[in-house]
Amino acid sequence: MVRLLMHAKATYFDTRVGRIAVHDTLVDRPPLLMLHGLGSDGLVFQRQFASPLADHFRLIAFDLPGHGQSDDCEDVDQAYTLPALAELTAAVLEASGIKRVAVFGWSIGGHIAIELMSRHPEMLSGVMISGAAPIGRGPVAALKGFQAHWDMLLASKAVYTSKDAERFARLCFKDGATPDDVAAVLRADGAMRTRVNRSLMRGEGANQKTVVQTSPIPLAVVNGSDEPVVRLRYLAGLQYRNLWEGMCHILPDAGHAPFRNRPYAFNTLLHRFAAEVAIHERATPPVELHRRA
């Protein structure tokens, strides 16, 4: 049985990396794309699709390759790197008839969104990230942005046991992890975890720290107070060019997935951000933005 997001229709696009499952409310409203993290799928955003956000925006989420209902990819270098995932995202938006969009990216989805800021700024009206540290290149930069503990090693482990999947789900969702979350982790292609983490740590694609320091695209940074993956002090210390409301937002009693742990508070912030960038889009014609190398 195929599970569906509330208000959304499931469609499938054939891409150069395989079939991609897209969940789309298909309404004539400002588009808002949500990008999930490793070991999850578009269904993780059920509490956003089932909220009043669906009354004001066209909500879209797709299953990354190797996740959910999307295909696994044998050529990992063609599908499972940050540049490849950013290009895939742009292709999904184009196939969906969307020219400009606000994006919320969670965890690796946040890193994909930052890569999009570099590669396709003309497609973005604004970006919100959670559980993602915009780091520079190299292992020292990664140590500055990410916390170090044993469960973090699961993010790049190729083969999971059932206990591994349960631990990873708890890392992501705290005590709110469900059997469906564990099943999604077990379904995910382990080659994706290994390759995309290598892509991030090697600095393939854009220097993400430089992107947030120089991009004019509005960027919102929202995290839980109990974030177990990203160093919140690192995020607060970065120099952003266009940080929304001039601050990194922290939701109390939330962890790596604040949109799940504190959905009402998170959805309120996401609604305000997406509405503001949509109003700005209507009031000010978008300027021509040049892609960064």
Short mmCIF file of C-alpha atoms in Angstrom, two decimals:
data_model
loop_
_atom_site.label_atom_id
_atom_site.label_comp_id
_atom_site.label_asym_id
_atom_site.label_seq_id
_atom_site.Cartn_x
_atom_site.Cartn_y
_atom_site.Cartn_z
CA MET A 1 0.00 0.00 0.00
CA VAL A 2 1.38 3.40 -1.01
CA ARG A 3 1.16 5.96 1.79
CA LEU A 4 0.27 9.51 0.78
CA LEU A 5 0.73 12.98 2.21
CA MET A 6 -2.48 14.78 3.13
CA HIS A 7 -3.74 17.11 0.36
CA ALA A 8 -0.99 15.86 -1.99
CA LYS A 9 -1.04 13.84 -5.17
CA ALA A 10 1.80 11.38 -5.81
CA THR A 11 3.36 11.72 -9.26
CA TYR A 12 6.49 10.24 -10.78
CA PHE A 13 9.12 11.80 -13.02
CA ASP A 14 11.66 9.85 -15.04
CA THR A 15 15.05 11.51 -14.63
CA ARG A 16 18.60 10.66 -15.64
CA VAL A 17 19.09 9.01 -12.23
CA GLY A 18 15.84 7.02 -12.28
CA ARG A 19 12.22 7.46 -11.32
CA ILE A 20 11.56 10.12 -8.70
CA ALA A 21 8.40 10.20 -6.56
CA VAL A 22 6.95 13.69 -6.02
CA HIS A 23 4.24 14.69 -3.55
CA ASP A 24 2.49 17.88 -4.71
CA THR A 25 -0.69 19.65 -3.59
CA LEU A 26 -1.00 21.09 -7.13
CA VAL A 27 -2.81 24.29 -6.12
CA ASP A 28 -2.41 27.76 -7.61
CA ARG A 29 -0.53 29.30 -4.70
CA PRO A 30 3.09 30.32 -4.03
CA PRO A 31 5.21 27.14 -4.16
CA LEU A 32 7.06 25.83 -1.12
CA LEU A 33 9.44 22.90 -1.59
CA MET A 34 10.54 20.69 1.30
CA LEU A 35 13.71 18.59 1.09
CA HIS A 36 14.07 15.70 3.54
CA GLY A 37 17.15 14.28 5.21
CA LEU A 38 19.00 10.96 4.95
CA GLY A 39 17.00 7.87 5.85
CA SER A 40 13.68 9.62 5.43
CA ASP A 41 11.34 10.55 2.57
CA GLY A 42 8.74 13.17 1.66
CA LEU A 43 6.25 11.64 4.11
CA VAL A 44 8.29 13.06 6.98
CA PHE A 45 6.56 16.39 6.28
CA GLN A 46 3.07 15.07 7.05
CA ARG A 47 2.64 17.61 9.86
CA GLN A 48 3.31 20.42 7.40
CA PHE A 49 1.05 19.10 4.62
CA ALA A 50 -1.75 18.54 7.17
CA SER A 51 -1.41 22.06 8.59
CA PRO A 52 -2.78 25.47 7.49
CA LEU A 53 0.39 25.81 5.39
CA ALA A 54 -1.53 23.82 2.76
CA ASP A 55 -4.19 26.55 2.68
CA HIS A 56 -1.66 29.22 1.69
CA PHE A 57 1.06 27.50 -0.36
CA ARG A 58 1.53 24.86 -3.01
CA LEU A 59 3.44 22.29 -0.98
CA ILE A 60 5.88 19.98 -2.75
CA ALA A 61 8.16 17.26 -1.39
CA PHE A 62 9.95 14.56 -3.31
CA ASP A 63 11.72 11.39 -2.26
CA LEU A 64 15.43 11.74 -2.85
CA PRO A 65 16.98 8.98 -4.97
CA GLY A 66 17.54 5.89 -2.88
CA HIS A 67 14.70 6.85 -0.53
CA GLY A 68 10.98 6.24 -0.22
CA GLN A 69 9.27 5.49 -3.53
CA SER A 70 12.13 6.83 -5.67
CA ASP A 71 14.58 4.52 -7.42
CA ASP A 72 17.99 3.55 -6.15
CA CYS A 73 20.83 4.51 -8.47
CA GLU A 74 23.70 2.23 -9.41
CA ASP A 75 26.01 5.05 -10.52
CA VAL A 76 26.53 6.73 -7.17
CA ASP A 77 28.81 9.43 -8.58
CA GLN A 78 26.06 10.52 -10.98
CA ALA A 79 23.27 10.63 -8.39
CA TYR A 80 24.46 10.74 -4.79
CA THR A 81 26.63 13.88 -4.60
CA LEU A 82 25.48 17.32 -3.46
CA PRO A 83 25.92 18.85 -6.95
CA ALA A 84 23.97 15.96 -8.51
CA LEU A 85 21.18 16.24 -5.95
CA ALA A 86 20.94 20.00 -6.48
CA GLU A 87 20.66 19.48 -10.23
CA LEU A 88 18.04 16.80 -9.68
CA THR A 89 16.06 19.22 -7.51
CA ALA A 90 16.21 21.85 -10.24
CA ALA A 91 15.02 19.24 -12.77
CA VAL A 92 12.08 18.22 -10.55
CA LEU A 93 11.06 21.87 -10.18
CA GLU A 94 11.29 22.40 -13.92
CA ALA A 95 9.22 19.27 -14.60
CA SER A 96 6.66 20.56 -12.10
CA GLY A 97 6.38 23.86 -13.96
CA ILE A 98 7.94 25.88 -11.14
CA LYS A 99 10.30 28.72 -12.01
CA ARG A 100 10.85 30.21 -8.54
CA VAL A 101 10.26 28.66 -5.17
CA ALA A 102 10.84 28.98 -1.45
CA VAL A 103 12.71 25.95 -0.08
CA PHE A 104 12.87 24.36 3.33
CA GLY A 105 15.77 21.90 3.63
CA TRP A 106 16.24 19.60 6.58
CA SER A 107 19.61 17.98 7.38
CA ILE A 108 21.12 16.82 4.05
CA GLY A 109 18.15 18.56 2.43
CA GLY A 110 19.48 21.80 3.91
CA HIS A 111 22.86 21.18 2.29
CA ILE A 112 21.13 20.52 -1.04
CA ALA A 113 19.28 23.82 -0.64
CA ILE A 114 22.55 25.69 -0.01
CA GLU A 115 24.04 24.04 -3.10
CA LEU A 116 21.00 25.30 -5.02
CA MET A 117 21.71 28.81 -3.74
CA SER A 118 25.04 28.60 -5.53
CA ARG A 119 24.04 26.72 -8.69
CA HIS A 120 20.49 27.99 -9.35
CA PRO A 121 19.90 31.23 -7.44
CA GLU A 122 17.46 32.36 -10.14
CA MET A 123 15.06 29.60 -9.00
CA LEU A 124 14.97 30.59 -5.31
CA SER A 125 12.91 33.23 -3.55
CA GLY A 126 14.17 32.15 -0.12
CA VAL A 127 15.71 29.23 1.79
CA MET A 128 15.13 27.92 5.31
CA ILE A 129 17.42 25.27 6.79
CA SER A 130 17.29 23.06 9.89
CA GLY A 131 19.90 20.58 11.08
CA ALA A 132 22.43 21.67 8.44
CA ALA A 133 25.76 23.40 9.07
CA PRO A 134 27.09 25.51 6.16
CA ILE A 135 30.70 24.41 6.41
CA GLY A 136 33.80 25.20 4.41
CA ARG A 137 35.94 22.55 2.79
CA GLY A 138 37.93 19.91 4.62
CA PRO A 139 37.76 17.86 7.83
CA VAL A 140 38.67 20.77 10.12
CA ALA A 141 35.73 22.78 8.79
CA ALA A 142 33.45 19.79 9.38
CA LEU A 143 34.63 19.46 12.98
CA LYS A 144 33.77 23.10 13.57
CA GLY A 145 30.24 22.71 12.25
CA PHE A 146 29.20 19.27 13.48
CA GLN A 147 29.12 17.63 16.87
CA ALA A 148 31.19 14.50 17.46
CA HIS A 149 29.58 11.43 19.00
CA TRP A 150 29.17 7.77 18.11
CA ASP A 151 25.68 7.99 16.62
CA MET A 152 26.96 10.49 14.05
CA LEU A 153 28.93 7.64 12.47
CA LEU A 154 25.62 6.09 11.43
CA ALA A 155 25.10 8.89 8.92
CA SER A 156 27.75 7.39 6.65
CA LYS A 157 27.36 3.67 7.45
CA ALA A 158 26.45 1.63 4.37
CA VAL A 159 24.63 -1.33 5.94
CA TYR A 160 22.21 -1.01 8.85
CA THR A 161 20.95 -3.55 11.34
CA SER A 162 17.49 -3.04 12.84
CA LYS A 163 19.14 -1.57 15.94
CA ASP A 164 21.17 0.82 13.79
CA ALA A 165 17.96 2.02 12.16
CA GLU A 166 16.30 2.55 15.52
CA ARG A 167 19.30 4.52 16.81
CA PHE A 168 19.39 6.68 13.69
CA ALA A 169 15.64 7.37 13.92
CA ARG A 170 16.06 8.42 17.55
CA LEU A 171 18.96 10.68 16.56
CA CYS A 172 16.67 12.39 14.06
CA PHE A 173 13.35 12.47 15.94
CA LYS A 174 14.17 12.05 19.63
CA ASP A 175 11.48 10.10 21.48
CA GLY A 176 9.03 10.86 18.67
CA ALA A 177 10.53 8.27 16.32
CA THR A 178 7.85 5.94 14.95
CA PRO A 179 7.94 2.47 13.36
CA ASP A 180 7.36 4.21 10.00
CA ASP A 181 10.49 6.29 10.60
CA VAL A 182 12.52 3.15 11.29
CA ALA A 183 11.08 1.48 8.19
CA ALA A 184 12.07 4.51 6.09
CA VAL A 185 15.63 4.31 7.43
CA LEU A 186 15.85 0.61 6.61
CA ARG A 187 14.49 1.19 3.11
CA ALA A 188 17.09 3.88 2.28
CA ASP A 189 19.98 2.96 0.00
CA GLY A 190 23.11 2.71 2.15
CA ALA A 191 25.25 3.73 -0.81
CA MET A 192 23.48 7.10 -0.72
CA ARG A 193 24.50 7.69 2.90
CA THR A 194 28.12 6.82 2.21
CA ARG A 195 28.48 8.81 -1.01
CA VAL A 196 26.63 11.98 -0.08
CA ASN A 197 28.45 12.26 3.24
CA ARG A 198 31.74 11.89 1.41
CA SER A 199 30.56 14.60 -0.98
CA LEU A 200 29.81 16.95 1.92
CA MET A 201 33.02 16.28 3.82
CA ARG A 202 35.19 16.60 0.71
CA GLY A 203 33.58 19.88 -0.20
CA GLU A 204 32.35 18.72 -3.59
CA GLY A 205 30.33 21.53 -5.11
CA ALA A 206 30.05 24.93 -3.48
CA ASN A 207 31.87 26.12 -0.37
CA GLN A 208 28.70 26.27 1.72
CA LYS A 209 30.09 28.67 4.29
CA THR A 210 30.98 31.11 1.53
CA VAL A 211 27.54 30.73 -0.05
CA VAL A 212 25.65 31.86 3.07
CA GLN A 213 28.15 34.66 3.61
CA THR A 214 27.72 36.06 0.11
CA SER A 215 24.32 35.04 -1.31
CA PRO A 216 21.62 37.75 -1.45
CA ILE A 217 18.89 35.11 -1.20
CA PRO A 218 17.00 35.38 2.13
CA LEU A 219 18.14 32.59 4.44
CA ALA A 220 16.29 31.47 7.57
CA VAL A 221 18.11 29.26 10.09
CA VAL A 222 15.80 27.36 12.47
CA ASN A 223 16.97 24.63 14.84
CA GLY A 224 15.95 22.84 18.01
CA SER A 225 17.57 23.70 21.33
CA ASP A 226 18.54 20.04 21.69
CA GLU A 227 20.08 19.74 18.21
CA PRO A 228 22.39 16.67 18.36
CA VAL A 229 24.15 17.00 15.00
CA VAL A 230 24.99 20.65 14.31
CA ARG A 231 26.90 22.97 16.63
CA LEU A 232 24.47 25.80 17.32
CA ARG A 233 27.29 28.09 18.46
CA TYR A 234 28.93 27.62 15.06
CA LEU A 235 25.73 28.67 13.28
CA ALA A 236 25.33 31.72 15.50
CA GLY A 237 28.92 32.80 14.80
CA LEU A 238 28.70 32.81 11.00
CA GLN A 239 28.52 36.06 9.06
CA TYR A 240 25.44 35.81 6.84
CA ARG A 241 24.73 38.22 4.04
CA ASN A 242 20.92 38.02 4.30
CA LEU A 243 19.91 36.21 7.50
CA TRP A 244 16.15 36.34 8.02
CA GLU A 245 15.20 38.55 10.96
CA GLY A 246 18.92 38.94 11.74
CA MET A 247 19.05 35.88 13.99
CA CYS A 248 19.22 32.09 14.12
CA HIS A 249 15.92 30.87 15.53
CA ILE A 250 15.97 28.24 18.27
CA LEU A 251 12.87 26.21 19.22
CA PRO A 252 12.94 24.92 22.81
CA ASP A 253 12.55 21.21 23.55
CA ALA A 254 13.19 20.29 19.90
CA GLY A 255 16.01 18.23 18.41
CA HIS A 256 17.33 17.56 14.93
CA ALA A 257 13.86 17.72 13.37
CA PRO A 258 12.09 20.73 14.92
CA PHE A 259 9.36 20.51 12.27
CA ARG A 260 8.40 17.19 13.87
CA ASN A 261 9.17 17.87 17.54
CA ARG A 262 7.48 21.30 17.64
CA PRO A 263 5.28 21.41 14.52
CA TYR A 264 3.02 24.31 15.53
CA ALA A 265 5.90 26.62 16.46
CA PHE A 266 7.91 25.53 13.43
CA ASN A 267 5.02 25.87 10.99
CA THR A 268 4.36 29.39 12.29
CA LEU A 269 7.93 30.39 11.48
CA LEU A 270 7.88 28.66 8.10
CA HIS A 271 4.58 30.30 7.18
CA ARG A 272 5.88 33.74 8.14
CA PHE A 273 9.10 33.27 6.21
CA ALA A 274 7.48 31.84 3.07
CA ALA A 275 4.79 34.55 3.11
CA GLU A 276 7.38 37.30 3.43
CA VAL A 277 9.47 36.09 0.52
CA ALA A 278 6.31 35.55 -1.57
CA ILE A 279 5.17 39.12 -0.88
CA HIS A 280 8.64 40.40 -1.75
CA GLU A 281 8.50 38.44 -5.00
CA ARG A 282 5.26 40.15 -5.97
CA ALA A 283 6.42 43.62 -4.92
CA THR A 284 9.88 43.52 -6.43
CA PRO A 285 10.63 41.89 -9.80
CA PRO A 286 13.49 39.39 -9.31
CA VAL A 287 16.87 40.69 -10.37
CA GLU A 288 19.09 38.64 -12.62
CA LEU A 289 21.27 36.44 -10.43
CA HIS A 290 24.40 34.87 -11.83
CA ARG A 291 25.35 31.33 -10.85
CA ARG A 292 28.46 30.91 -8.77
CA ALA A 293 31.12 28.51 -9.92
#
